[in-house]
Amino acid sequence: MMDRLDHLLDAASPLLDRVDRVLSTVGAPEGHPVWTELRRVRLLPGDAARAVGALYPEAIRDAVPELRANVRAYAAVADALPLAGAWEGEAADAYERARRRTAENLNGGPDSLSRRMEATADLADALTSWMARSRGDLAAMLAAALVSVEAVALTTETLPPDEEARLAAAVATPLLRTVADSYDRGETLLNHSATLQN
């Protein structure tokens, strides 16, 4: 299902292509803030916008209920492991140690399967929110760019190269900054979840 960003990317495609072409061939004014944003993102504005457009939170959102169900299943299995009951002796003691160890691995400490699955579900929720926010932020920025004086001049007038470069840089800077800020938030999110990789 297409959302606002999908529609805006379609509408903005000619503008993004023009901005990318100008930045690639003519460049941008020396010292312009676009250079900082290009270094942060390491993509031209069109590629950066399309990369955000390729984020689909629904794919991750759909997995969250199953992850949460697995958390409950691990807890239920851990709780259902039978006690040694009437057993006595070494076999009963060995069984009880194995039962407790298994229950702990399933639903005990911070490294148990249920806790890790819960952390994975929390990460999936956070990634879904991050993707939705990134898409929304870029959609708002693209909408503003499309109606800007710079975009209109860039797409409707024949301009000298230095003016083209100035206008392309003016359009590109806030778009790239929006993408870079979104990626910074995503990187922070992933850094906080690094323990899941162990």
Coordinates of N, CA and C in Angstrom, one line a residue:
M1 N 0.8 -1.2 0.0 CA 0.0 0.0 0.0 C 0.9 1.2 0.0
M2 N 0.7 2.1 -0.9 CA 1.5 3.3 -1.1 C 1.1 4.3 0.0
D3 N 2.1 5.0 0.6 CA 1.8 6.1 1.5 C 2.3 7.4 0.9
R4 N 2.2 8.4 1.8 CA 2.6 9.8 1.3 C 4.0 9.8 0.7
L5 N 4.9 9.2 1.3 CA 6.3 9.2 0.8 C 6.4 8.6 -0.6
D6 N 5.7 7.4 -0.8 CA 5.7 6.8 -2.1 C 5.2 7.7 -3.2
H7 N 4.1 8.4 -2.9 CA 3.5 9.3 -3.9 C 4.5 10.5 -4.1
L8 N 5.1 11.0 -3.0 CA 6.0 12.2 -3.1 C 7.2 11.8 -3.9
L9 N 7.8 10.6 -3.7 CA 9.0 10.2 -4.4 C 8.7 10.1 -5.9
D10 N 7.5 9.6 -6.2 CA 7.1 9.6 -7.7 C 7.1 11.0 -8.2
A11 N 6.4 11.9 -7.5 CA 6.3 13.3 -7.9 C 7.6 14.0 -8.0
A12 N 8.5 13.7 -7.0 CA 9.8 14.4 -6.9 C 10.9 13.8 -7.7
S13 N 10.6 12.7 -8.4 CA 11.7 12.0 -9.1 C 12.4 12.9 -10.2
P14 N 11.7 13.7 -11.0 CA 12.4 14.6 -11.9 C 13.2 15.6 -11.2
L15 N 12.7 16.2 -10.1 CA 13.5 17.2 -9.3 C 14.8 16.5 -8.7
L16 N 14.6 15.3 -8.1 CA 15.7 14.6 -7.5 C 16.8 14.3 -8.6
D17 N 16.3 13.8 -9.7 CA 17.2 13.5 -10.8 C 18.0 14.7 -11.3
R18 N 17.3 15.8 -11.4 CA 18.0 17.1 -11.8 C 19.0 17.5 -10.8
V19 N 18.6 17.5 -9.5 CA 19.5 17.9 -8.4 C 20.8 16.9 -8.4
D20 N 20.5 15.6 -8.5 CA 21.7 14.7 -8.6 C 22.6 15.0 -9.7
R21 N 22.0 15.2 -10.9 CA 22.8 15.5 -12.1 C 23.6 16.7 -11.9
V22 N 23.0 17.8 -11.4 CA 23.7 19.1 -11.2 C 24.9 18.9 -10.2
L23 N 24.6 18.2 -9.1 CA 25.6 18.0 -8.1 C 26.8 17.1 -8.6
S24 N 26.4 16.2 -9.5 CA 27.4 15.3 -10.0 C 28.3 15.9 -11.1
T25 N 27.7 16.8 -11.9 CA 28.4 17.4 -13.0 C 29.0 18.8 -12.7
V26 N 28.1 19.6 -12.1 CA 28.5 21.0 -11.9 C 29.1 21.2 -10.5
G27 N 28.6 20.4 -9.5 CA 29.1 20.5 -8.1 C 28.2 21.4 -7.3
A28 N 28.7 22.0 -6.3 CA 28.0 22.9 -5.4 C 28.9 24.0 -5.0
P29 N 28.4 25.1 -4.6 CA 29.3 26.2 -4.2 C 30.2 25.8 -3.1
E30 N 31.4 26.4 -3.2 CA 32.4 26.1 -2.2 C 32.0 26.5 -0.8
G31 N 32.1 25.7 0.2 CA 31.7 26.0 1.6 C 30.3 25.8 1.9
H32 N 29.5 25.4 0.9 CA 28.0 25.3 1.1 C 27.8 24.1 2.1
P33 N 26.8 24.3 2.9 CA 26.4 23.2 3.9 C 26.1 21.9 3.3
V34 N 25.8 21.8 2.0 CA 25.5 20.6 1.3 C 26.7 19.6 1.4
W35 N 27.9 20.2 1.4 CA 29.0 19.3 1.4 C 29.1 18.5 2.7
T36 N 28.7 19.1 3.8 CA 28.7 18.4 5.1 C 27.7 17.3 5.0
E37 N 26.5 17.6 4.5 CA 25.5 16.6 4.4 C 25.8 15.5 3.4
L38 N 26.5 15.8 2.4 CA 26.9 14.7 1.4 C 27.9 13.8 2.1
R39 N 28.8 14.4 2.9 CA 29.8 13.5 3.6 C 29.1 12.6 4.6
R40 N 28.0 13.2 5.3 CA 27.3 12.4 6.3 C 26.6 11.2 5.7
V41 N 25.9 11.5 4.6 CA 25.0 10.5 3.9 C 25.8 9.6 3.0
R42 N 26.7 10.2 2.3 CA 27.5 9.5 1.2 C 26.7 9.0 0.1
L43 N 25.6 9.7 -0.2 CA 24.7 9.4 -1.3 C 24.3 10.7 -1.9
L44 N 23.9 10.7 -3.1 CA 23.3 11.9 -3.7 C 21.8 11.9 -3.2
P45 N 21.2 13.1 -3.2 CA 19.9 13.2 -2.6 C 18.8 12.2 -3.2
G46 N 18.8 12.0 -4.5 CA 17.9 11.0 -5.0 C 18.1 9.6 -4.5
D47 N 19.3 9.2 -4.4 CA 19.6 7.9 -3.9 C 19.3 7.8 -2.4
A48 N 19.6 8.9 -1.7 CA 19.3 8.9 -0.3 C 17.8 8.8 0.0
A49 N 17.0 9.6 -0.8 CA 15.6 9.6 -0.6 C 15.0 8.2 -1.0
R50 N 15.5 7.6 -2.0 CA 15.0 6.3 -2.4 C 15.4 5.2 -1.4
A51 N 16.5 5.4 -0.7 CA 16.9 4.4 0.3 C 15.9 4.5 1.5
V52 N 15.5 5.7 1.9 CA 14.5 5.8 2.9 C 13.2 5.3 2.4
G53 N 12.9 5.5 1.1 CA 11.6 5.0 0.5 C 11.6 3.5 0.5
A54 N 12.7 2.9 0.6 CA 12.8 1.4 0.6 C 12.6 0.8 2.0
L55 N 12.4 1.6 3.0 CA 12.2 1.2 4.3 C 10.7 0.9 4.4
Y56 N 10.3 -0.3 4.7 CA 8.9 -0.7 4.9 C 8.6 -1.3 6.2
P57 N 8.1 -0.4 7.2 CA 7.9 -0.9 8.5 C 6.9 -2.0 8.7
E58 N 6.0 -2.2 7.7 CA 5.0 -3.2 7.8 C 5.7 -4.6 7.9
A59 N 6.7 -4.8 7.2 CA 7.4 -6.1 7.1 C 7.9 -6.5 8.5
I60 N 8.4 -5.6 9.3 CA 8.9 -5.9 10.6 C 7.7 -5.9 11.6
R61 N 6.8 -4.9 11.4 CA 5.6 -4.9 12.3 C 4.9 -6.2 12.3
D62 N 4.8 -6.8 11.2 CA 4.0 -8.1 11.1 C 4.7 -9.2 11.9
A63 N 6.0 -9.1 12.1 CA 6.7 -10.2 12.9 C 6.6 -10.1 14.4
V64 N 6.2 -8.9 14.9 CA 6.2 -8.6 16.3 C 5.3 -9.5 17.1
P65 N 4.0 -9.7 16.6 CA 3.1 -10.6 17.4 C 3.7 -12.0 17.6
E66 N 4.3 -12.5 16.5 CA 4.9 -13.9 16.6 C 6.0 -13.9 17.6
L67 N 6.8 -12.9 17.6 CA 7.9 -12.8 18.6 C 7.4 -12.7 20.0
R68 N 6.4 -12.0 20.2 CA 5.7 -11.9 21.6 C 5.1 -13.2 21.9
A69 N 4.5 -13.9 21.0 CA 3.9 -15.2 21.3 C 5.0 -16.2 21.7
N70 N 6.2 -16.1 21.1 CA 7.3 -17.0 21.4 C 7.8 -16.7 22.8
V71 N 7.7 -15.5 23.2 CA 8.1 -15.1 24.6 C 7.2 -15.9 25.6
R72 N 5.9 -15.8 25.3 CA 5.0 -16.5 26.2 C 5.1 -18.0 26.2
A73 N 5.4 -18.5 25.0 CA 5.6 -20.0 24.8 C 6.8 -20.5 25.6
Y74 N 7.9 -19.7 25.5 CA 9.1 -20.1 26.3 C 8.8 -20.1 27.8
A75 N 8.1 -19.1 28.3 CA 7.8 -19.1 29.7 C 6.9 -20.2 30.1
A76 N 5.9 -20.5 29.2 CA 5.0 -21.7 29.5 C 5.7 -23.0 29.5
V77 N 6.6 -23.2 28.6 CA 7.4 -24.4 28.6 C 8.3 -24.5 29.8
A78 N 8.9 -23.4 30.2 CA 9.7 -23.4 31.4 C 8.9 -23.8 32.6
D79 N 7.7 -23.2 32.7 CA 6.8 -23.5 33.9 C 6.3 -24.9 33.9
A80 N 6.2 -25.5 32.7 CA 5.6 -26.8 32.6 C 6.5 -27.9 32.8
L81 N 7.8 -27.7 32.9 CA 8.8 -28.7 33.1 C 8.5 -29.4 34.4
P82 N 8.2 -30.7 34.4 CA 7.8 -31.4 35.6 C 8.9 -31.5 36.6
L83 N 8.5 -31.4 37.9 CA 9.4 -31.6 39.0 C 9.7 -33.1 39.1
A84 N 10.8 -33.4 39.8 CA 11.2 -34.8 40.0 C 10.1 -35.6 40.7
G85 N 9.3 -35.0 41.5 CA 8.2 -35.7 42.1 C 8.7 -36.6 43.2
A86 N 8.3 -37.9 43.1 CA 8.6 -38.9 44.1 C 10.0 -39.5 43.9
W87 N 10.7 -39.1 42.9 CA 12.1 -39.6 42.7 C 13.0 -39.2 43.8
E88 N 14.0 -40.0 44.0 CA 15.0 -39.7 45.0 C 16.3 -40.2 44.6
G89 N 17.3 -39.7 45.1 CA 18.7 -40.2 44.8 C 19.4 -39.4 43.8
E90 N 20.5 -39.9 43.3 CA 21.3 -39.2 42.3 C 20.6 -38.9 41.0
A91 N 19.8 -39.8 40.5 CA 19.1 -39.5 39.3 C 18.1 -38.4 39.4
A92 N 17.4 -38.3 40.6 CA 16.4 -37.3 40.8 C 17.2 -35.9 41.0
D93 N 18.3 -35.9 41.7 CA 19.1 -34.7 41.8 C 19.6 -34.2 40.5
A94 N 20.1 -35.1 39.6 CA 20.6 -34.8 38.3 C 19.5 -34.2 37.4
Y95 N 18.3 -34.9 37.5 CA 17.2 -34.4 36.7 C 16.8 -33.0 37.2
E96 N 16.7 -32.8 38.5 CA 16.3 -31.5 39.0 C 17.3 -30.4 38.6
R97 N 18.6 -30.7 38.6 CA 19.6 -29.7 38.1 C 19.4 -29.4 36.6
A98 N 19.2 -30.4 35.8 CA 18.9 -30.2 34.4 C 17.6 -29.5 34.2
R99 N 16.6 -29.8 34.9 CA 15.3 -29.1 34.8 C 15.5 -27.6 35.1
R100 N 16.2 -27.3 36.2 CA 16.3 -25.9 36.6 C 17.2 -25.1 35.5
R101 N 18.2 -25.8 35.0 CA 19.1 -25.2 34.0 C 18.3 -24.9 32.7
T102 N 17.5 -25.9 32.3 CA 16.6 -25.7 31.1 C 15.6 -24.6 31.3
A103 N 15.0 -24.6 32.5 CA 14.0 -23.5 32.8 C 14.7 -22.2 32.8
E104 N 15.9 -22.1 33.3 CA 16.6 -20.8 33.4 C 17.0 -20.4 31.9
N105 N 17.4 -21.4 31.1 CA 17.7 -21.0 29.7 C 16.5 -20.6 28.9
L106 N 15.4 -21.2 29.3 CA 14.2 -20.8 28.5 C 13.6 -19.5 29.0
N107 N 13.5 -19.3 30.4 CA 12.8 -18.1 30.9 C 13.4 -17.7 32.2
G108 N 14.7 -17.4 32.3 CA 15.2 -17.1 33.6 C 16.0 -15.7 33.5
G109 N 17.3 -15.8 33.4 CA 18.1 -14.7 33.5 C 18.1 -13.8 32.2
P110 N 18.9 -12.8 32.2 CA 18.9 -11.9 31.1 C 19.3 -12.5 29.7
D111 N 20.0 -13.6 29.8 CA 20.4 -14.3 28.5 C 19.4 -15.4 28.1
S112 N 18.3 -15.6 28.8 CA 17.4 -16.6 28.5 C 16.7 -16.4 27.2
L113 N 16.2 -17.4 26.6 CA 15.6 -17.3 25.3 C 14.4 -16.4 25.3
S114 N 13.6 -16.4 26.3 CA 12.5 -15.5 26.4 C 12.9 -14.1 26.5
R115 N 13.9 -13.8 27.3 CA 14.3 -12.4 27.5 C 14.9 -11.9 26.2
R116 N 15.7 -12.7 25.5 CA 16.3 -12.3 24.2 C 15.2 -12.1 23.1
M117 N 14.2 -13.0 23.2 CA 13.1 -12.9 22.2 C 12.3 -11.6 22.5
E118 N 12.1 -11.3 23.8 CA 11.4 -10.1 24.2 C 12.2 -8.9 23.7
A119 N 13.5 -8.9 23.9 CA 14.4 -7.8 23.5 C 14.3 -7.7 21.9
T120 N 14.3 -8.8 21.2 CA 14.2 -8.8 19.8 C 12.8 -8.1 19.4
A121 N 11.7 -8.5 20.0 CA 10.4 -7.9 19.8 C 10.4 -6.4 20.0
D122 N 11.1 -6.0 21.2 CA 11.2 -4.6 21.5 C 12.0 -3.8 20.4
L123 N 13.1 -4.5 19.9 CA 13.9 -3.9 18.8 C 13.0 -3.7 17.6
A124 N 12.3 -4.8 17.3 CA 11.4 -4.7 16.1 C 10.4 -3.6 16.2
D125 N 9.8 -3.4 17.4 CA 8.9 -2.3 17.6 C 9.6 -0.9 17.4
A126 N 10.8 -0.8 17.9 CA 11.6 0.4 17.8 C 12.0 0.7 16.4
L127 N 12.4 -0.4 15.6 CA 12.7 -0.2 14.2 C 11.5 0.2 13.4
T128 N 10.4 -0.4 13.7 CA 9.2 0.0 13.0 C 8.9 1.5 13.2
S129 N 9.0 1.9 14.5 CA 8.7 3.4 14.7 C 9.8 4.2 14.0
W130 N 11.0 3.8 14.1 CA 12.1 4.6 13.4 C 11.8 4.7 11.9
M131 N 11.5 3.6 11.3 CA 11.2 3.6 9.8 C 10.0 4.5 9.5
A132 N 9.0 4.4 10.3 CA 7.8 5.2 10.1 C 8.1 6.7 10.2
R133 N 8.9 7.0 11.3 CA 9.3 8.4 11.5 C 10.2 8.9 10.4
S134 N 11.2 8.1 9.9 CA 12.1 8.4 8.9 C 11.3 8.7 7.6
R135 N 10.3 7.9 7.3 CA 9.5 8.1 6.1 C 8.7 9.3 6.2
G136 N 8.1 9.6 7.4 CA 7.3 10.8 7.6 C 8.1 12.0 7.5
D137 N 9.3 12.0 8.1 CA 10.1 13.2 8.1 C 10.6 13.5 6.7
L138 N 10.9 12.5 5.9 CA 11.4 12.7 4.5 C 10.2 13.2 3.7
A139 N 9.0 12.6 3.9 CA 7.8 13.0 3.1 C 7.6 14.5 3.3
A140 N 7.7 15.0 4.6 CA 7.4 16.4 4.9 C 8.5 17.3 4.2
M141 N 9.7 16.8 4.2 CA 10.8 17.6 3.6 C 10.7 17.6 2.1
L142 N 10.3 16.5 1.5 CA 10.1 16.4 0.0 C 9.0 17.3 -0.4
A143 N 7.9 17.3 0.4 CA 6.7 18.2 0.1 C 7.2 19.7 0.1
A144 N 8.0 20.0 1.0 CA 8.4 21.4 1.1 C 9.4 21.7 -0.1
A145 N 10.2 20.7 -0.4 CA 11.2 20.9 -1.5 C 10.5 21.1 -2.8
L146 N 9.4 20.3 -3.0 CA 8.7 20.4 -4.3 C 8.1 21.8 -4.6
V147 N 7.7 22.5 -3.6 CA 7.0 23.8 -3.8 C 8.0 24.9 -3.5
S148 N 9.3 24.6 -3.3 CA 10.2 25.7 -3.0 C 10.5 26.5 -4.3
V149 N 10.9 27.7 -4.1 CA 11.3 28.6 -5.2 C 12.5 28.0 -5.9
E150 N 13.4 27.4 -5.2 CA 14.6 26.8 -5.8 C 14.2 25.7 -6.7
A151 N 13.3 24.8 -6.3 CA 12.9 23.7 -7.1 C 12.2 24.1 -8.4
V152 N 11.3 25.1 -8.2 CA 10.6 25.6 -9.4 C 11.6 26.2 -10.4
A153 N 12.5 27.0 -9.9 CA 13.5 27.6 -10.8 C 14.4 26.5 -11.5
L154 N 14.8 25.6 -10.7 CA 15.7 24.5 -11.2 C 15.0 23.7 -12.2
T155 N 13.7 23.5 -12.1 CA 13.0 22.6 -13.1 C 12.4 23.3 -14.2
T156 N 12.3 24.6 -14.2 CA 11.5 25.3 -15.2 C 12.4 26.3 -16.0
E157 N 13.6 26.6 -15.5 CA 14.3 27.7 -16.2 C 15.7 27.1 -16.7
T158 N 16.2 27.8 -17.7 CA 17.6 27.5 -18.2 C 18.5 28.5 -17.4
L159 N 19.4 27.9 -16.7 CA 20.2 28.7 -15.8 C 21.7 28.5 -16.1
P160 N 22.5 29.5 -15.7 CA 23.9 29.3 -15.8 C 24.4 28.3 -14.8
P161 N 25.5 27.6 -15.0 CA 25.9 26.5 -14.1 C 26.1 26.9 -12.7
D162 N 26.6 28.1 -12.4 CA 26.8 28.5 -11.0 C 25.5 28.6 -10.3
E163 N 24.4 29.1 -11.0 CA 23.1 29.3 -10.4 C 22.4 27.9 -10.2
E164 N 22.6 27.1 -11.2 CA 22.1 25.7 -11.1 C 22.7 25.0 -9.8
A165 N 24.0 25.2 -9.7 CA 24.7 24.6 -8.5 C 24.2 25.1 -7.2
R166 N 23.9 26.4 -7.1 CA 23.4 27.0 -5.9 C 22.0 26.5 -5.6
L167 N 21.2 26.4 -6.6 CA 19.8 26.0 -6.4 C 19.8 24.5 -6.0
A168 N 20.6 23.7 -6.7 CA 20.6 22.2 -6.4 C 21.1 22.0 -5.0
A169 N 22.1 22.8 -4.6 CA 22.6 22.6 -3.2 C 21.6 23.0 -2.2
A170 N 20.8 24.1 -2.5 CA 19.8 24.6 -1.6 C 18.6 23.5 -1.5
V171 N 18.3 22.8 -2.5 CA 17.3 21.8 -2.5 C 17.8 20.6 -1.7
A172 N 19.1 20.2 -2.0 CA 19.6 19.0 -1.5 C 19.9 19.0 0.0
T173 N 20.4 20.2 0.5 CA 20.8 20.3 1.9 C 19.8 19.8 2.9
P174 N 18.6 20.3 2.9 CA 17.6 19.8 3.9 C 17.2 18.4 3.7
L175 N 17.1 18.0 2.5 CA 16.8 16.6 2.2 C 17.9 15.6 2.8
L176 N 19.1 15.9 2.5 CA 20.2 15.1 3.0 C 20.3 15.2 4.5
R177 N 20.1 16.3 5.1 CA 20.1 16.5 6.5 C 19.0 15.6 7.2
T178 N 17.9 15.6 6.6 CA 16.8 14.8 7.1 C 17.1 13.3 7.1
V179 N 17.7 12.9 6.0 CA 18.1 11.5 5.9 C 19.2 11.1 6.8
A180 N 20.2 12.0 6.9 CA 21.4 11.8 7.8 C 20.9 11.7 9.3
D181 N 20.0 12.7 9.7 CA 19.5 12.6 11.0 C 18.7 11.4 11.3
S182 N 18.0 10.9 10.4 CA 17.2 9.6 10.5 C 18.2 8.5 10.7
Y183 N 19.2 8.4 9.8 CA 20.2 7.4 9.9 C 21.0 7.4 11.3
D184 N 21.2 8.6 11.7 CA 21.9 8.7 13.1 C 21.0 8.1 14.2
R185 N 19.7 8.4 14.1 CA 18.8 7.8 15.1 C 18.8 6.3 14.9
G186 N 18.8 5.8 13.7 CA 18.8 4.3 13.5 C 20.0 3.7 14.0
E187 N 21.2 4.3 13.8 CA 22.4 3.8 14.3 C 22.5 3.7 15.8
T188 N 21.9 4.8 16.4 CA 21.9 4.8 17.9 C 21.0 3.6 18.4
L189 N 19.9 3.4 17.7 CA 19.0 2.3 18.0 C 19.7 1.0 17.9
L190 N 20.4 0.8 16.9 CA 21.1 -0.5 16.7 C 22.2 -0.7 17.7
N191 N 22.9 0.4 18.0 CA 24.0 0.3 19.0 C 23.4 -0.1 20.4
H192 N 22.2 0.4 20.7 CA 21.6 0.0 22.0 C 21.2 -1.5 22.0
S193 N 21.1 -2.1 20.8 CA 20.6 -3.5 20.8 C 21.8 -4.4 20.5
A194 N 23.0 -3.9 20.6 CA 24.2 -4.7 20.2 C 24.3 -6.0 21.0
T195 N 23.8 -6.0 22.3 CA 23.9 -7.2 23.1 C 23.1 -8.4 22.5
L196 N 22.2 -8.1 21.6 CA 21.4 -9.2 20.9 C 22.3 -10.0 20.0
Q197 N 23.4 -9.4 19.5 CA 24.3 -10.0 18.6 C 25.2 -11.1 19.3
N198 N 25.3 -11.0 20.6 CA 26.1 -12.0 21.3 C 25.4 -13.3 21.5

